[in-house]
Coordinates of C-alpha atoms and ligand atoms in Angstrom, one line a residue:
S1 CA -2.3 28.2 8.7
K2 CA -2.7 24.7 9.8
K3 CA -1.4 22.7 12.6
P4 CA 1.2 20.3 11.8
V5 CA 0.2 16.5 11.7
R6 CA 2.9 13.7 12.3
V7 CA 4.0 11.7 9.9
A8 CA 5.9 8.2 10.9
V9 CA 7.6 6.2 8.1
T10 CA 9.7 3.1 8.7
G11 CA 12.5 1.6 6.8
A12 CA 13.1 5.4 6.6
A13 CA 16.7 5.3 5.4
G14 CA 16.2 2.6 2.7
Q15 CA 15.5 3.1 -1.0
I16 CA 11.7 3.8 -1.0
G17 CA 12.3 6.3 1.9
Y18 CA 14.6 8.1 -0.3
A19 CA 11.9 8.6 -3.0
L20 CA 9.1 9.2 -0.9
L21 CA 10.3 11.5 2.2
F22 CA 10.8 14.7 -0.1
R23 CA 7.7 14.2 -1.3
I24 CA 5.8 14.0 1.9
A25 CA 8.0 17.1 3.3
S26 CA 7.3 19.1 -0.1
G27 CA 3.3 18.8 0.9
E28 CA 2.6 16.0 -2.0
M29 CA 0.9 13.7 0.3
L30 CA -1.4 16.0 2.7
G31 CA -1.6 19.1 0.4
K32 CA 0.2 22.0 -0.2
D33 CA -1.0 24.0 3.0
Q34 CA -0.3 21.0 5.7
P35 CA 2.8 21.0 7.6
V36 CA 4.4 18.0 8.6
I37 CA 6.8 16.8 11.3
L38 CA 8.7 13.2 9.9
Q39 CA 9.1 10.8 12.5
L40 CA 11.7 8.4 11.2
L41 CA 12.1 4.6 12.3
E42 CA 15.1 3.1 11.0
I43 CA 16.5 -0.3 12.6
P44 CA 19.0 -0.2 15.9
D45 CA 22.2 -1.0 13.4
E46 CA 24.4 1.6 13.3
K47 CA 25.0 1.8 9.5
A48 CA 21.1 2.2 9.3
Q49 CA 21.3 5.1 11.9
N50 CA 23.8 6.8 10.0
A51 CA 22.1 6.2 6.5
L52 CA 19.2 7.9 8.2
K53 CA 21.0 10.7 9.5
G54 CA 22.5 11.3 6.0
V55 CA 18.7 11.1 4.7
I56 CA 17.8 14.0 7.3
M57 CA 20.8 16.3 6.6
E58 CA 19.4 16.3 2.7
L59 CA 15.7 16.8 3.9
E60 CA 17.0 19.9 6.1
D61 CA 19.1 21.3 3.1
C62 CA 15.6 21.1 1.1
A63 CA 14.6 24.1 3.0
F64 CA 10.7 22.8 2.9
P65 CA 8.5 25.2 3.9
L66 CA 6.2 22.5 5.1
L67 CA 8.5 20.7 7.2
A68 CA 8.0 21.1 10.3
G69 CA 10.3 19.1 12.4
I70 CA 12.0 15.8 11.6
E71 CA 12.9 13.2 14.2
A72 CA 15.4 10.0 14.2
H73 CA 14.0 6.7 15.9
S74 CA 15.0 3.3 16.6
D75 CA 12.0 2.2 18.6
P76 CA 8.5 1.9 17.2
K77 CA 7.4 3.0 20.3
T78 CA 8.8 6.6 20.5
A79 CA 8.5 7.0 16.2
F80 CA 5.2 6.3 16.5
K81 CA 4.1 8.5 19.4
D82 CA 0.9 10.9 18.5
T83 CA 1.4 9.9 15.0
D84 CA -1.8 10.7 12.4
Y85 CA -0.5 8.8 9.6
A86 CA 2.1 5.9 9.6
L87 CA 3.6 4.4 6.3
L88 CA 5.4 1.0 7.4
V89 CA 8.1 0.5 4.6
G90 CA 10.7 -1.3 6.3
S91 CA 10.1 -4.9 6.4
R92 CA 12.2 -8.3 5.4
P93 CA 11.2 -9.2 1.7
R94 CA 12.0 -12.8 1.0
G95 CA 15.8 -13.5 0.2
P96 CA 17.0 -16.3 -2.4
G97 CA 16.8 -19.1 -0.4
M98 CA 14.5 -17.9 2.5
E99 CA 12.1 -20.6 3.6
R100 CA 8.2 -19.1 3.6
S101 CA 8.3 -20.3 7.5
E102 CA 11.3 -17.8 8.0
L103 CA 10.0 -14.8 6.2
L104 CA 6.7 -15.2 8.5
A105 CA 8.6 -15.4 11.3
I106 CA 10.9 -12.4 11.0
N107 CA 7.9 -10.1 9.3
G108 CA 5.4 -11.4 12.1
A109 CA 8.3 -10.2 14.9
I110 CA 8.7 -6.8 13.3
F111 CA 4.8 -6.2 12.5
T112 CA 3.3 -7.4 15.9
A113 CA 5.8 -4.9 17.7
Q114 CA 5.0 -2.1 15.5
G115 CA 1.1 -2.6 15.7
K116 CA 1.5 -3.1 19.5
A117 CA 3.2 0.4 19.8
L118 CA 1.0 2.2 17.3
N119 CA -2.0 0.9 19.5
E120 CA 0.0 2.1 22.6
V121 CA 1.3 5.7 21.6
A122 CA -0.3 6.7 18.1
S123 CA -3.1 9.1 17.5
R124 CA -6.6 7.0 18.2
N125 CA -7.3 7.9 14.1
V126 CA -3.8 7.0 13.1
K127 CA -4.4 6.2 9.5
V128 CA -1.8 3.4 8.8
L129 CA -0.6 2.2 5.4
V130 CA 1.9 -0.8 4.9
V131 CA 4.3 -1.1 1.9
G132 CA 6.4 -3.8 3.2
N133 CA 6.2 -7.2 1.8
P134 CA 4.2 -9.4 2.2
A135 CA 2.2 -6.2 2.6
N136 CA -1.5 -7.3 2.8
T137 CA -0.2 -10.0 5.3
N138 CA 2.0 -7.2 7.5
A139 CA -0.9 -5.0 7.9
Y140 CA -3.0 -7.9 9.0
I141 CA -0.4 -8.7 11.8
A142 CA -0.5 -4.7 12.6
M143 CA -3.9 -4.6 12.7
K144 CA -4.3 -8.0 14.9
S145 CA -2.0 -6.6 17.1
A146 CA -3.6 -3.3 17.4
P147 CA -6.9 -4.5 19.1
D148 CA -7.4 -0.8 20.7
L149 CA -7.4 1.2 17.2
P150 CA -9.9 1.1 14.5
A151 CA -9.2 -2.4 12.2
K152 CA -10.4 -0.4 9.1
N153 CA -7.3 2.1 9.9
F154 CA -5.1 -0.5 8.8
T155 CA -4.6 -0.8 4.7
A156 CA -2.0 -2.5 2.7
M157 CA -0.7 -0.8 -0.7
L158 CA -1.9 -2.2 -3.7
R159 CA -2.0 1.0 -5.6
L160 CA 1.3 0.4 -7.6
D161 CA -0.5 -2.8 -8.9
H162 CA -3.6 -0.3 -9.7
N163 CA -1.1 2.3 -11.7
R164 CA 0.6 -0.5 -13.5
A165 CA -2.7 -1.6 -14.6
A166 CA -3.8 1.7 -15.7
S167 CA -0.4 2.2 -17.3
Q168 CA -0.6 -0.7 -19.3
I169 CA -4.1 0.1 -20.6
A170 CA -3.6 3.6 -21.8
A171 CA -0.7 1.9 -23.6
K172 CA -2.8 -0.5 -25.1
T173 CA -5.7 2.1 -26.1
G174 CA -3.1 5.1 -26.8
K175 CA -5.1 7.0 -24.3
A176 CA -4.3 9.5 -21.3
V177 CA -3.6 7.4 -18.5
A178 CA -5.2 10.2 -16.4
E179 CA -8.6 9.4 -18.5
I180 CA -9.0 6.0 -17.0
E181 CA -11.7 5.3 -14.3
K182 CA -13.3 2.9 -13.1
L183 CA -10.3 0.3 -12.7
A184 CA -10.0 -2.1 -9.5
V185 CA -7.1 -4.5 -8.6
W186 CA -9.0 -7.2 -6.4
G187 CA -6.5 -9.3 -3.7
N188 CA -3.4 -9.5 -2.7
H189 CA 0.0 -7.6 -3.5
S190 CA 1.5 -10.4 -5.4
P191 CA 1.7 -12.0 -8.8
T192 CA -1.9 -13.4 -7.9
M193 CA -3.6 -9.6 -7.8
Y194 CA -6.4 -9.5 -10.3
A195 CA -6.4 -6.6 -12.4
D196 CA -10.0 -5.9 -13.6
Y197 CA -10.9 -3.2 -16.1
R198 CA -14.5 -5.1 -16.8
F199 CA -16.0 -1.8 -15.9
A200 CA -13.4 0.8 -16.3
T201 CA -13.9 3.6 -19.1
I202 CA -11.9 6.6 -21.1
G203 CA -14.0 9.6 -21.6
G204 CA -17.1 7.2 -20.3
E205 CA -16.3 4.5 -23.3
S206 CA -16.1 1.0 -21.9
V207 CA -12.3 0.0 -22.0
K208 CA -13.1 -3.7 -22.5
A209 CA -15.3 -3.0 -25.6
M210 CA -12.1 -0.7 -26.7
I211 CA -9.7 -3.4 -26.0
N212 CA -12.1 -6.4 -27.3
D213 CA -9.6 -9.2 -26.8
E214 CA -10.1 -11.4 -23.9
T215 CA -6.7 -13.2 -25.2
W216 CA -4.6 -10.0 -24.5
N217 CA -6.6 -9.7 -20.7
R218 CA -5.7 -13.1 -20.0
E219 CA -2.6 -14.0 -21.4
T220 CA -0.8 -10.4 -21.6
F221 CA -1.9 -7.9 -19.5
L222 CA -2.5 -9.8 -16.1
P223 CA 0.4 -11.6 -16.4
T224 CA 2.6 -8.3 -17.1
V225 CA 1.1 -6.7 -14.3
G226 CA 1.5 -9.3 -12.3
K227 CA 4.7 -10.0 -12.8
R228 CA 5.8 -6.1 -13.1
G229 CA 7.7 -5.8 -9.7
A230 CA 10.3 -9.2 -11.4
A231 CA 10.9 -7.5 -14.4
I232 CA 12.2 -4.3 -13.0
I233 CA 14.5 -6.2 -10.6
A234 CA 15.6 -7.9 -13.9
A235 CA 15.9 -4.5 -15.7
R236 CA 17.3 -2.2 -12.8
G237 CA 18.8 -4.8 -10.1
L238 CA 17.0 -3.3 -7.8
S239 CA 13.3 -3.4 -6.8
S240 CA 10.6 -0.4 -7.7
A241 CA 11.3 2.2 -5.7
A242 CA 10.3 5.7 -6.9
S243 CA 7.1 4.0 -8.6
A244 CA 6.4 2.1 -5.0
A245 CA 6.9 5.8 -3.0
N246 CA 4.7 7.5 -5.8
A247 CA 2.0 4.7 -5.0
A248 CA 2.3 5.3 -1.2
I249 CA 1.5 9.2 -1.9
D250 CA -1.0 8.7 -3.9
H251 CA -2.7 5.9 -1.6
M252 CA -2.3 8.2 1.4
R253 CA -3.5 11.4 -0.4
D254 CA -6.4 10.3 -1.8
W255 CA -7.7 8.4 1.6
A256 CA -6.9 11.9 3.6
L257 CA -7.7 14.4 0.8
G258 CA -10.7 12.1 -1.3
T259 CA -10.8 10.8 -4.5
N260 CA -13.9 13.1 -6.2
G261 CA -15.9 9.8 -7.0
K262 CA -12.9 8.2 -8.6
W263 CA -12.1 4.6 -8.0
V264 CA -9.0 4.0 -6.5
T265 CA -7.7 0.5 -5.2
M266 CA -6.8 -0.1 -1.3
G267 CA -6.1 -3.2 0.5
I268 CA -8.1 -3.1 3.3
P269 CA -9.8 -5.3 6.1
S270 CA -12.9 -7.1 4.6
N271 CA -16.0 -6.9 6.2
G272 CA -17.4 -9.8 4.0
E273 CA -17.7 -7.8 1.0
Y274 CA -17.9 -10.0 -2.1
G275 CA -17.8 -12.9 -0.4
I276 CA -14.4 -12.1 0.8
P277 CA -14.0 -13.9 4.6
K278 CA -14.2 -11.0 7.5
E279 CA -10.9 -9.4 8.4
V280 CA -8.9 -10.6 5.5
M281 CA -6.7 -7.9 4.3
F282 CA -8.0 -7.5 0.6
G283 CA -7.6 -5.2 -2.5
Y284 CA -11.1 -3.7 -3.2
P285 CA -11.9 -0.9 -5.6
V286 CA -13.1 2.3 -3.1
T287 CA -13.8 5.6 -3.0
C288 CA -12.9 8.0 -0.5
E289 CA -14.2 10.9 1.4
N290 CA -13.8 12.8 4.5
G291 CA -10.9 10.7 5.5
E292 CA -12.8 7.5 5.4
Y293 CA -13.1 4.9 2.3
K294 CA -15.8 2.9 0.9
I295 CA -16.0 -0.1 -1.0
V296 CA -17.3 0.2 -4.1
E297 CA -20.4 -2.7 -4.1
G298 CA -22.4 -4.1 -6.3
L299 CA -20.3 -5.5 -9.0
E300 CA -21.1 -8.1 -11.0
I301 CA -18.5 -11.0 -10.6
D302 CA -18.3 -13.0 -13.5
A303 CA -16.9 -16.7 -13.5
F304 CA -13.7 -15.9 -14.6
S305 CA -13.3 -13.0 -12.2
Q306 CA -14.7 -15.6 -9.5
E307 CA -11.8 -17.9 -10.5
C308 CA -9.1 -15.1 -10.3
I309 CA -10.7 -13.5 -6.9
K310 CA -10.5 -17.4 -5.4
K311 CA -6.6 -17.9 -6.3
T312 CA -5.7 -14.7 -4.9
L313 CA -7.8 -15.3 -1.9
D314 CA -7.0 -18.7 -0.8
E315 CA -3.1 -17.2 -1.0
L316 CA -3.7 -14.8 1.4
L317 CA -5.6 -17.2 3.8
G318 CA -2.6 -19.5 3.5
E319 CA -0.5 -16.5 4.3
Q320 CA -2.7 -15.3 7.3
D321 CA -3.3 -19.0 8.5
G322 CA 0.9 -19.3 8.8
V323 CA 0.9 -16.3 11.0
K324 CA -1.9 -17.5 12.9
H325 CA 0.2 -18.3 16.2
L326 CA 1.8 -15.2 16.3
I327 CA -1.0 -12.7 17.1
Ligands
NAX401 P1 15.2 -1.4 1.2 O1 15.9 -2.7 1.6 O2 16.1 -0.6 0.3 O3 14.8 -0.4 2.6 C1 14.3 -1.1 3.8 C2 14.9 -0.4 5.0 O4 13.8 -0.6 6.1 C3 16.3 -0.7 5.1 O5 17.1 0.7 5.4 C4 16.0 -1.0 6.5 O6 17.1 -1.1 7.4 C5 14.5 -1.1 7.0 N1 14.0 -2.1 8.5 C6 14.2 -3.4 7.9 N2 13.4 -3.8 8.9 C7 12.6 -2.5 9.7 C8 12.5 -2.1 11.0 N3 11.7 -3.6 11.7 N4 12.0 -1.3 11.4 C9 12.4 -0.2 10.2 N5 12.7 -0.4 9.8 C10 13.6 -1.2 9.1 O7 14.0 -1.9 0.8 P2 13.0 -1.1 -0.1 O8 13.3 -1.0 -1.9 O9 13.0 0.6 0.2 O10 11.6 -1.8 0.1 C11 10.8 -1.6 1.4 C12 9.6 -2.5 1.0 O11 8.9 -2.5 0.3 C13 10.4 -4.3 0.7 O12 9.6 -4.7 2.0 C14 9.7 -4.3 -0.4 O13 9.2 -5.9 -1.0 C15 8.2 -3.7 -0.3 N6 7.6 -3.0 -1.6 C16 6.4 -3.1 -1.6 C17 5.4 -3.0 -2.7 C18 4.0 -2.8 -3.0 O14 3.6 -2.7 -3.6 N7 3.5 -3.0 -1.8 C19 6.5 -2.3 -3.8 C20 7.7 -2.0 -3.9 C21 8.4 -2.9 -2.8 O15 9.0 -3.9 -3.3

């Protein structure tokens, strides 16, 4: 049988953590034959550490055959020791009345510390996914704080936006969501992201031709996908958690185990593809094979798409500029 791999999860006692850990432990992320050791990080605060203890008791009570160990941590330097995968979920999202500079400063401190800890103690091949918002910029900070690790191993989660877009298209066309191929989401995990179905197909047929309604694209589809997070908060009184955890599982599983040629969306550091400046943590369509992702290149970018991509890029460059002094 396979040797266990180490999976670190931060914010482990939060609501996404609660929807995520049990699925990782049951083998949904890395395969039903891959034992895992969970290395869970929470803030030192007594309430958070107690909540984490409760989650661990429940994980134990599941008696998952693949769960080879569980550890509770309050320091990233121990939590990330030799870790093969790191899901950085805990962060400080923007609260009511919070200044942008305050948000960036708090997360800057969290993600510089976690980036440095990964740099010092993680496996040299660690695959990092940042879920905590602002996800792209937090991933950028962690990457810049870990100069000894490959920059390409730092990624941000845009998979929830991708899955949201797929579900809207399935509803619009009346087709099964599983049949949708070649969907892309460009840019920042924020309402500025650009969900792009120009290349998408269902059963080999063009989704764009099937829908054939540019007004729907611009006035319904894009705002619906962009504001879906806010719609869920309005309805549930809490932000998306199960769907976010599901997207994190999808992202890591596809990265680790491959997509068989299927396109998925990942936030990854640019190498200049599609005119995005180097190192910007940008959502791109990718395929994955042998533990590596590859950007889908050569797609035509029309004037409207160019405009959308510029808007989300400008927002990201602004965020990146706001944290320059921290890294
Ligand atoms: P919760 O507030 O329920 O949980 C967050 C947990 O993180 C808390 O238990 C907190 O104690 C812990 N935490 C905070 N700072 C930490 C640190 N420095 N080290 C370790 N743990 C720390 O939030 P939840 O609903 O789980 O959401 C977590 C993050 O995901 C938020 O930033 C949220 O904005 C973000 N999201 C990102 C999404 C994406 O698509 N990229 C979608 C869903 C979600 O909104």
